[in-house]
C-alpha cells in the first residue's frame, strides 16, 4: 500500500496536485501531511486529481472532509477531479458529492 502526492501546477492562488495509489488508514496520514500545509493558505483553490487513485476507504474520505473544511474556512475552494466511477459513488453515498465540487473530468479548474 502506497501513495504519491505531487504538486503538478502552482500559482499564487491555485495549486493542482496529482494523487496516485491507495488512500486508506495506512496512507491517509501521509496524504494529510502533504495537503494540510496547502489548505492553510489564504484563500487557495486546490484541485486534487484522483484519476490514479484505485482505492479509497472512509479514512480517505475523512482526509478530504478535513481538507474541505480547512480550505473553506480560509475562503478557498477544493475541487476533486478525475474520480473513477467507484470513487464518485463513494462520495455520492456519503452525501459529500452534494456539498463538494466534484468533476469527473481530469481538467477541472475554477474560472
PDB file of C-alpha atoms in Angstrom:
ATOM      1  CA  UNK A   1       0.000   0.000   0.000  1.00  0.00           C
ATOM      2  CA  UNK A   2       1.496   3.256  -1.084  1.00  0.00           C
ATOM      3  CA  UNK A   3       0.539   6.708  -2.205  1.00  0.00           C
ATOM      4  CA  UNK A   4       2.230   9.518  -4.073  1.00  0.00           C
ATOM      5  CA  UNK A   5       1.234  13.153  -3.927  1.00  0.00           C
ATOM      6  CA  UNK A   6       2.824  15.504  -6.446  1.00  0.00           C
ATOM      7  CA  UNK A   7       2.213  19.202  -6.951  1.00  0.00           C
ATOM      8  CA  UNK A   8       1.828  19.451 -10.716  1.00  0.00           C
ATOM      9  CA  UNK A   9       0.968  23.129 -11.020  1.00  0.00           C
ATOM     10  CA  UNK A  10       1.146  26.043  -8.621  1.00  0.00           C
ATOM     11  CA  UNK A  11       0.282  29.718  -8.871  1.00  0.00           C
ATOM     12  CA  UNK A  12      -0.252  32.309  -6.166  1.00  0.00           C
ATOM     13  CA  UNK A  13      -3.884  31.321  -5.632  1.00  0.00           C
ATOM     14  CA  UNK A  14      -4.193  27.844  -7.161  1.00  0.00           C
ATOM     15  CA  UNK A  15      -2.471  24.509  -6.562  1.00  0.00           C
ATOM     16  CA  UNK A  16      -3.038  21.328  -8.548  1.00  0.00           C
ATOM     17  CA  UNK A  17      -1.965  18.019  -7.044  1.00  0.00           C
ATOM     18  CA  UNK A  18      -1.903  14.543  -8.578  1.00  0.00           C
ATOM     19  CA  UNK A  19      -2.585  11.725  -6.156  1.00  0.00           C
ATOM     20  CA  UNK A  20      -1.839   8.111  -7.076  1.00  0.00           C
ATOM     21  CA  UNK A  21      -2.216   4.817  -5.244  1.00  0.00           C
ATOM     22  CA  UNK A  22      -4.490   3.756  -2.414  1.00  0.00           C
ATOM     23  CA  UNK A  23      -5.948   6.005   0.273  1.00  0.00           C
ATOM     24  CA  UNK A  24      -6.584   4.017   3.437  1.00  0.00           C
ATOM     25  CA  UNK A  25      -5.742   4.010   7.138  1.00  0.00           C
ATOM     26  CA  UNK A  26      -2.083   3.354   6.332  1.00  0.00           C
ATOM     27  CA  UNK A  27      -1.588   6.044   3.658  1.00  0.00           C
ATOM     28  CA  UNK A  28      -4.051   8.728   4.851  1.00  0.00           C
ATOM     29  CA  UNK A  29      -1.591  10.296   7.337  1.00  0.00           C
ATOM     30  CA  UNK A  30       0.938  10.811   4.525  1.00  0.00           C
ATOM     31  CA  UNK A  31      -1.745  12.385   2.327  1.00  0.00           C
ATOM     32  CA  UNK A  32      -2.865  14.651   5.169  1.00  0.00           C
ATOM     33  CA  UNK A  33       0.747  15.644   5.882  1.00  0.00           C
ATOM     34  CA  UNK A  34       1.242  16.716   2.251  1.00  0.00           C
ATOM     35  CA  UNK A  35      -2.072  18.535   1.796  1.00  0.00           C
ATOM     36  CA  UNK A  36      -2.675  20.252   5.139  1.00  0.00           C
ATOM     37  CA  UNK A  37       0.001  22.947   4.605  1.00  0.00           C
ATOM     38  CA  UNK A  38      -1.668  23.867   1.307  1.00  0.00           C
ATOM     39  CA  UNK A  39      -5.070  24.188   2.977  1.00  0.00           C
ATOM     40  CA  UNK A  40      -3.882  26.912   5.359  1.00  0.00           C
ATOM     41  CA  UNK A  41      -3.015  29.390   2.612  1.00  0.00           C
ATOM     42  CA  UNK A  42      -5.422  32.337   2.282  1.00  0.00           C
ATOM     43  CA  UNK A  43      -7.511  31.823   0.066  1.00  0.00           C
ATOM     44  CA  UNK A  44      -6.400  28.967  -2.164  1.00  0.00           C
ATOM     45  CA  UNK A  45      -8.027  26.836  -4.803  1.00  0.00           C
ATOM     46  CA  UNK A  46      -6.818  23.266  -4.510  1.00  0.00           C
ATOM     47  CA  UNK A  47      -7.522  20.949  -7.430  1.00  0.00           C
ATOM     48  CA  UNK A  48      -6.898  17.329  -6.488  1.00  0.00           C
ATOM     49  CA  UNK A  49      -6.570  14.924  -9.423  1.00  0.00           C
ATOM     50  CA  UNK A  50      -7.685  11.488  -8.218  1.00  0.00           C
ATOM     51  CA  UNK A  51      -7.567   9.755 -11.599  1.00  0.00           C
ATOM     52  CA  UNK A  52      -4.735   7.487 -10.423  1.00  0.00           C
ATOM     53  CA  UNK A  53      -6.345   6.570  -7.082  1.00  0.00           C
ATOM     54  CA  UNK A  54      -7.506   2.979  -7.319  1.00  0.00           C
ATOM     55  CA  UNK A  55      -8.907   2.581  -3.794  1.00  0.00           C
ATOM     56  CA  UNK A  56     -10.178   4.800  -1.002  1.00  0.00           C
ATOM     57  CA  UNK A  57     -11.808   3.891   2.308  1.00  0.00           C
ATOM     58  CA  UNK A  58     -13.526   6.014   4.946  1.00  0.00           C
ATOM     59  CA  UNK A  59     -10.172   7.232   6.258  1.00  0.00           C
ATOM     60  CA  UNK A  60      -9.546   8.848   2.879  1.00  0.00           C
ATOM     61  CA  UNK A  61     -12.980  10.430   2.928  1.00  0.00           C
ATOM     62  CA  UNK A  62     -12.078  11.879   6.319  1.00  0.00           C
ATOM     63  CA  UNK A  63      -8.920  13.448   4.892  1.00  0.00           C
ATOM     64  CA  UNK A  64     -10.911  15.192   2.166  1.00  0.00           C
ATOM     65  CA  UNK A  65     -13.625  16.343   4.583  1.00  0.00           C
ATOM     66  CA  UNK A  66     -10.971  17.909   6.833  1.00  0.00           C
ATOM     67  CA  UNK A  67      -9.255  19.463   3.828  1.00  0.00           C
ATOM     68  CA  UNK A  68     -12.563  20.817   2.531  1.00  0.00           C
ATOM     69  CA  UNK A  69     -13.377  22.402   5.911  1.00  0.00           C
ATOM     70  CA  UNK A  70      -9.920  23.947   6.282  1.00  0.00           C
ATOM     71  CA  UNK A  71      -9.844  25.416   2.795  1.00  0.00           C
ATOM     72  CA  UNK A  72     -13.410  26.707   3.031  1.00  0.00           C
ATOM     73  CA  UNK A  73     -12.688  28.323   6.433  1.00  0.00           C
ATOM     74  CA  UNK A  74      -9.889  30.296   4.749  1.00  0.00           C
ATOM     75  CA  UNK A  75     -12.166  31.427   1.907  1.00  0.00           C
ATOM     76  CA  UNK A  76     -10.741  28.942  -0.593  1.00  0.00           C
ATOM     77  CA  UNK A  77     -12.107  26.234  -2.831  1.00  0.00           C
ATOM     78  CA  UNK A  78     -11.462  22.497  -3.132  1.00  0.00           C
ATOM     79  CA  UNK A  79     -12.182  20.670  -6.351  1.00  0.00           C
ATOM     80  CA  UNK A  80     -11.786  16.923  -6.809  1.00  0.00           C
ATOM     81  CA  UNK A  81     -11.265  15.834 -10.407  1.00  0.00           C
ATOM     82  CA  UNK A  82     -10.749  12.585 -12.299  1.00  0.00           C
ATOM     83  CA  UNK A  83     -12.698  10.353  -9.942  1.00  0.00           C
ATOM     84  CA  UNK A  84     -13.382   6.814 -11.113  1.00  0.00           C
ATOM     85  CA  UNK A  85     -16.987   5.627 -11.030  1.00  0.00           C
ATOM     86  CA  UNK A  86     -16.176   3.751  -7.828  1.00  0.00           C
ATOM     87  CA  UNK A  87     -14.769   6.843  -6.067  1.00  0.00           C
ATOM     88  CA  UNK A  88     -17.592   9.051  -7.353  1.00  0.00           C
ATOM     89  CA  UNK A  89     -20.079   6.539  -5.933  1.00  0.00           C
ATOM     90  CA  UNK A  90     -18.320   6.685  -2.554  1.00  0.00           C
ATOM     91  CA  UNK A  91     -18.781  10.470  -2.442  1.00  0.00           C
ATOM     92  CA  UNK A  92     -22.392  10.103  -3.649  1.00  0.00           C
ATOM     93  CA  UNK A  93     -23.285   7.524  -0.974  1.00  0.00           C
ATOM     94  CA  UNK A  94     -21.857   9.672   1.811  1.00  0.00           C
ATOM     95  CA  UNK A  95     -23.694  12.768   0.563  1.00  0.00           C
ATOM     96  CA  UNK A  96     -20.422  14.622   0.098  1.00  0.00           C
ATOM     97  CA  UNK A  97     -20.964  14.948  -3.648  1.00  0.00           C
ATOM     98  CA  UNK A  98     -23.769  17.386  -2.815  1.00  0.00           C
ATOM     99  CA  UNK A  99     -21.501  19.772  -0.900  1.00  0.00           C
ATOM    100  CA  UNK A 100     -18.092  19.272  -2.547  1.00  0.00           C
ATOM    101  CA  UNK A 101     -17.073  20.319  -6.043  1.00  0.00           C
ATOM    102  CA  UNK A 102     -16.514  17.012  -7.840  1.00  0.00           C
ATOM    103  CA  UNK A 103     -15.730  16.922 -11.538  1.00  0.00           C
ATOM    104  CA  UNK A 104     -15.303  13.520 -13.210  1.00  0.00           C
ATOM    105  CA  UNK A 105     -13.161  15.177 -15.888  1.00  0.00           C
ATOM    106  CA  UNK A 106      -9.439  15.470 -15.145  1.00  0.00           C
ATOM    107  CA  UNK A 107      -9.103  19.048 -16.389  1.00  0.00           C
ATOM    108  CA  UNK A 108     -11.109  20.840 -13.743  1.00  0.00           C
ATOM    109  CA  UNK A 109     -10.303  24.301 -12.576  1.00  0.00           C
ATOM    110  CA  UNK A 110     -12.183  27.251 -11.271  1.00  0.00           C
ATOM    111  CA  UNK A 111     -12.904  30.070 -13.658  1.00  0.00           C
TER     112      UNK A 111
END
